[in-house]
Coordinates of C-alpha atoms in Angstrom, one line a residue:
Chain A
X23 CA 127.3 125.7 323.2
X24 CA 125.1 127.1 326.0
X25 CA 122.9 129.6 325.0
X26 CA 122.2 132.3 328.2
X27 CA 118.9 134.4 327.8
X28 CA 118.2 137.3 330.2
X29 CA 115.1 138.8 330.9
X30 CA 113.7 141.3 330.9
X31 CA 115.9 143.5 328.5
X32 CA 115.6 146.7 330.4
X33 CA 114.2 147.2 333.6
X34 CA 112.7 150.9 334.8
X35 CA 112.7 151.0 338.1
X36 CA 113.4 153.9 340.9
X37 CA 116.0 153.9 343.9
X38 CA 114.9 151.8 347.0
X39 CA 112.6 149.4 345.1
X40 CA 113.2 145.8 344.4
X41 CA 114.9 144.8 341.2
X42 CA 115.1 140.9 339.9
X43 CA 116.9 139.6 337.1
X44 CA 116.8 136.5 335.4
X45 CA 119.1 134.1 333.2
X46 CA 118.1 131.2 331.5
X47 CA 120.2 128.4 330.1
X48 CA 119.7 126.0 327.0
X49 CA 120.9 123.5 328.9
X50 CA 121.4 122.7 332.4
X51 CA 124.7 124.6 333.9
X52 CA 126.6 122.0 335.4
X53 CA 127.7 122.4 339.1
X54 CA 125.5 125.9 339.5
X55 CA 128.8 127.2 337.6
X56 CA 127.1 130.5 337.1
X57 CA 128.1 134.0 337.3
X58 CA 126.8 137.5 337.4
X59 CA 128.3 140.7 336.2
X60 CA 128.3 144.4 336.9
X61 CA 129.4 147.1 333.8
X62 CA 128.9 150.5 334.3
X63 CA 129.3 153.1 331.0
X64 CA 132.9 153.2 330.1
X65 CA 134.1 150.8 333.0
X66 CA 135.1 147.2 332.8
X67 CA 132.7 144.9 334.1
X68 CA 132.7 143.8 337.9
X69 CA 132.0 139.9 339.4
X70 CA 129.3 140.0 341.6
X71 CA 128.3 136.5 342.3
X72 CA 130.1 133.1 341.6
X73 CA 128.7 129.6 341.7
X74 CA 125.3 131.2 341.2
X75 CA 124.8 132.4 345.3
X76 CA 128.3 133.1 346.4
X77 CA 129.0 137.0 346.6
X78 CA 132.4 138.0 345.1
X79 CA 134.6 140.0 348.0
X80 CA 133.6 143.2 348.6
X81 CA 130.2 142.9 347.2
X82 CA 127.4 144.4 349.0
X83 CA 124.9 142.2 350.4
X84 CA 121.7 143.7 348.8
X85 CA 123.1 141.4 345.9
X86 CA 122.3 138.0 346.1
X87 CA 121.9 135.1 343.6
X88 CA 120.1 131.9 343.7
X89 CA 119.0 129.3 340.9
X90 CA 120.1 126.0 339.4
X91 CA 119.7 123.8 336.3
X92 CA 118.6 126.3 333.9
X93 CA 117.2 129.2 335.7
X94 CA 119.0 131.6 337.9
X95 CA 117.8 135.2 339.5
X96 CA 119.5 138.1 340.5
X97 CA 118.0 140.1 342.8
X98 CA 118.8 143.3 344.4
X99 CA 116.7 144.4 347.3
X100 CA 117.2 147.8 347.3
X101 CA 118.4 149.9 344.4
X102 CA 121.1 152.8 345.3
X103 CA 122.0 155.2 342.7
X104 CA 125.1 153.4 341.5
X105 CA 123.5 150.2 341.0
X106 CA 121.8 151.2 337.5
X107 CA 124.1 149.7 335.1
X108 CA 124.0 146.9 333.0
X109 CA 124.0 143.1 334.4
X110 CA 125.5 139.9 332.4
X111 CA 125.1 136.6 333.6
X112 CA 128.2 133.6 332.7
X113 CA 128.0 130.2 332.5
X114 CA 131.5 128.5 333.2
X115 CA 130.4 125.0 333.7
X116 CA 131.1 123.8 329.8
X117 CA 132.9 124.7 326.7
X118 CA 132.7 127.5 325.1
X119 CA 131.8 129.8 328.6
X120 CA 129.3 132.0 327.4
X121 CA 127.7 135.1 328.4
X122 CA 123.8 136.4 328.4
X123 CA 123.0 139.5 326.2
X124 CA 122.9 141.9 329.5
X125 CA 119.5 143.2 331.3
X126 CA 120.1 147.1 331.7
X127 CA 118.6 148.5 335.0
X128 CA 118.1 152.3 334.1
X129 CA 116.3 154.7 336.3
X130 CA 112.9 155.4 336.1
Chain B
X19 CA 146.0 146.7 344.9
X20 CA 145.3 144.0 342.6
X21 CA 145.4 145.3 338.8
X22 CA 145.3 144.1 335.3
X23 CA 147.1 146.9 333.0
X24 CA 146.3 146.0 328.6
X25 CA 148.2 147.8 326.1
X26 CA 148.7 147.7 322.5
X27 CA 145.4 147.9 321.0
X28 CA 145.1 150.4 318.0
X29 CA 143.7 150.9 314.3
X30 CA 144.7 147.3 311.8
X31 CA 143.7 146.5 308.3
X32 CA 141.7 143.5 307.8
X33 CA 144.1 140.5 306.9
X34 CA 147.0 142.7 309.6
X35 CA 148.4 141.4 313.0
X36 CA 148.8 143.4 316.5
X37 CA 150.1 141.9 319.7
X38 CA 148.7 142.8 322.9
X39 CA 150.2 142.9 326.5
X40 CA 148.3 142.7 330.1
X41 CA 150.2 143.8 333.2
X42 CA 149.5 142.0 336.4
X43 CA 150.7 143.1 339.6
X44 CA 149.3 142.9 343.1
X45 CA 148.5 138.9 343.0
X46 CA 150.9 135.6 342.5
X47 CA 150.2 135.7 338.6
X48 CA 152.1 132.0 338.1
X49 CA 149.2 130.5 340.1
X50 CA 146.4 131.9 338.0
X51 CA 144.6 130.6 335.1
X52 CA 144.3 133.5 332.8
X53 CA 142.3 135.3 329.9
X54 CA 141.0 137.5 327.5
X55 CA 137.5 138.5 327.0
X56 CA 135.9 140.6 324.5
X57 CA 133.0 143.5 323.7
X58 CA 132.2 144.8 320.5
X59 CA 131.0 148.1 320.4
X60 CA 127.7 148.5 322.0
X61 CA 127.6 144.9 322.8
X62 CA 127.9 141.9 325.1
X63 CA 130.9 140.2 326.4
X64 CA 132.5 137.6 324.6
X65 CA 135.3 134.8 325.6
X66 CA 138.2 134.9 323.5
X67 CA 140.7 132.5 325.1
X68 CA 142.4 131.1 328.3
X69 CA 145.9 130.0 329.7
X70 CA 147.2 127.9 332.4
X71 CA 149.0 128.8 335.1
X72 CA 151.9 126.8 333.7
X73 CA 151.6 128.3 330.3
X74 CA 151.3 124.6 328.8
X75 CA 147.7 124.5 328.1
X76 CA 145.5 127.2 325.8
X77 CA 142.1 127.5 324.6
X78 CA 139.8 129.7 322.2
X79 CA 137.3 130.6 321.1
X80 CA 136.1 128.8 318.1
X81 CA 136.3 132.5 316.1
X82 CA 139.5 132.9 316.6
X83 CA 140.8 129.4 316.7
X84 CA 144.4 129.0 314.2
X85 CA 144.3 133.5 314.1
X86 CA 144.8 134.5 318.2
X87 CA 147.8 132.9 320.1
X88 CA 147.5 133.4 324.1
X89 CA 150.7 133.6 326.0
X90 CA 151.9 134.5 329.3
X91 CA 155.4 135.7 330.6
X92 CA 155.4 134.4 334.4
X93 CA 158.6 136.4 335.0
X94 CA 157.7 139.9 333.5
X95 CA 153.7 138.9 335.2
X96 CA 152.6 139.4 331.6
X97 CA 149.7 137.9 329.9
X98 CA 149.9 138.3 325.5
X99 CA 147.7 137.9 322.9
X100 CA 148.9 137.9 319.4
X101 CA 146.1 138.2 316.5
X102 CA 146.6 137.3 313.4
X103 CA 144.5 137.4 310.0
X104 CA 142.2 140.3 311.8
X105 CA 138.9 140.5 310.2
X106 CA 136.3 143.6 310.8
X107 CA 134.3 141.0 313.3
X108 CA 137.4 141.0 315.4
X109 CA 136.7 145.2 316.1
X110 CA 136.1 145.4 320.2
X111 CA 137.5 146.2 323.6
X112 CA 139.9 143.7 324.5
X113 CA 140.0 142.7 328.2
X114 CA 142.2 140.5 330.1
X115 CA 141.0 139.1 332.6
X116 CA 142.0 136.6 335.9
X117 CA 139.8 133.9 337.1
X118 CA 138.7 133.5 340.5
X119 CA 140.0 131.1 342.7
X120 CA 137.1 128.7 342.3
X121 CA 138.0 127.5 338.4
X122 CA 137.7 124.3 337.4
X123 CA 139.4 122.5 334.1
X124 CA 138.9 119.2 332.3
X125 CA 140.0 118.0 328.9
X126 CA 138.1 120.6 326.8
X127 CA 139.4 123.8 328.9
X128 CA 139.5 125.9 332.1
X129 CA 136.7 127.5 333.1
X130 CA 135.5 130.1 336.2
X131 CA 134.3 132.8 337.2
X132 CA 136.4 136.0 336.0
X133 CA 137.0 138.5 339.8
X134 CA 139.7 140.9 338.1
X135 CA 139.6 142.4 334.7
X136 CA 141.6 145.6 333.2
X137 CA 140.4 148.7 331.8
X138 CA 140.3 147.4 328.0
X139 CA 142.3 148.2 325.1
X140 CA 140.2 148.9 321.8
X141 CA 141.1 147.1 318.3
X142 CA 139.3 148.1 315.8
X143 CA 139.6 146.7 312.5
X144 CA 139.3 148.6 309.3
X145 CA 140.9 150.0 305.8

């Protein structure tokens, strides 16, 4: 099983500044297969990107993902308000798919 | 609108059974490989299982493995899952959820990306 560990746990940061995400794999993630996740308090959570740099429909384009093998980032160039929420990262390339612990962007 | 619609989540003993149902609408459901993901309270997501889009081939979780049974009703657009044996472990927010377009599949299971998910129905477990 691959084991996904984000980093950092929590990130403090204010609205307009930079925020970057990471999600490392035990092993390599085949084929970039590689997703990351929105989840707001009390919603369920929202696709973001798939295949590691594709945006999911609808998603704005201060999201954006890169990374292969074992690392991937998520980075969002300038926070808005409703972007402090919790992020997961999948992998989807082997069995079991798995999911990271979450990295929780709160507002500083 | 696409939308994924669970019900029948509610309070079991340990060792009791519940059933639950997701309504899809808005989206050719027989094309889609389908499933259910999990979150215990306060935690991170878990996969629980997936379906075909034919129905003929399932997969778990190893957790749940011989205790959850996916199914899927292609005419009523109706995903199921029925849980047996349920232990405390087994207390969370039950999601269904549809995988994106982009999934992929070989002997061991089907795998993608997960771009619509219902609002959750909650099972917890407990005497």
């Amino acid at each position: 099983e691959i084991v996904l560990t984000q980093s950092p746990g929590t990130l403090s940061l204010s609205p307009g500044e930079r925020a970057t995400l990471f999600c490392r794999a035990s092993q390599s993630v085949s084929s970039s297969y590689l997703a990351w996740y929105q989840q707001k308090p009390g919603q369920a959570p929202r696709l973001l990107i798939y295949g590691a740099s594709n945006r999911a429909t609808g998603i704005a384009d201060r999201f954006s993902g890169s990374g292969s093998g074992t690392d991937f980032t998520l980075t969002i160039t300038r926070l808005e308000a409703e972007d402090f929420a919790v992020y997961y990262c999948q992998q989807y390339g082997s069995s079991p798919q798995t999911f990271g612990q979450g990295t929780r962007v709160e507002i500083k | 609108e696409v939308q994924l619609l669970e019900s029948g989540g509610g309070l079991v003993q340990p060792g009791g059974s519940l059933r639950l149902s997701c309504a899809a609408s808005g989206f050719t459901f027989n094309s889609y490989a389908m499933s259910w993901v999990r979150q215990a309270p306060g935690k991170g997501l878990e996969w629980v299982s997936t379906i075909s889009a034919s129905g003929a081939l399932t997969y778990y979780a190893d957790s749940v493995k011989g205790r959850f049974t996916i199914s899927r009703d292609s005419p009523k657009s109706t995903l199921y899952l029925r849980m047996n044996s349920l232990r405390a472990e087994d207390t969370a927010l039950y999601y269904c959820a549809k995988l994106h377009p982009t999934y992929h599949y070989d002997s061991s299971g089907y795998y993608g990306a997960f771009d619509v998910w219902g609002q959750g129905t909650l099972v917890p477990v407990s005497s």
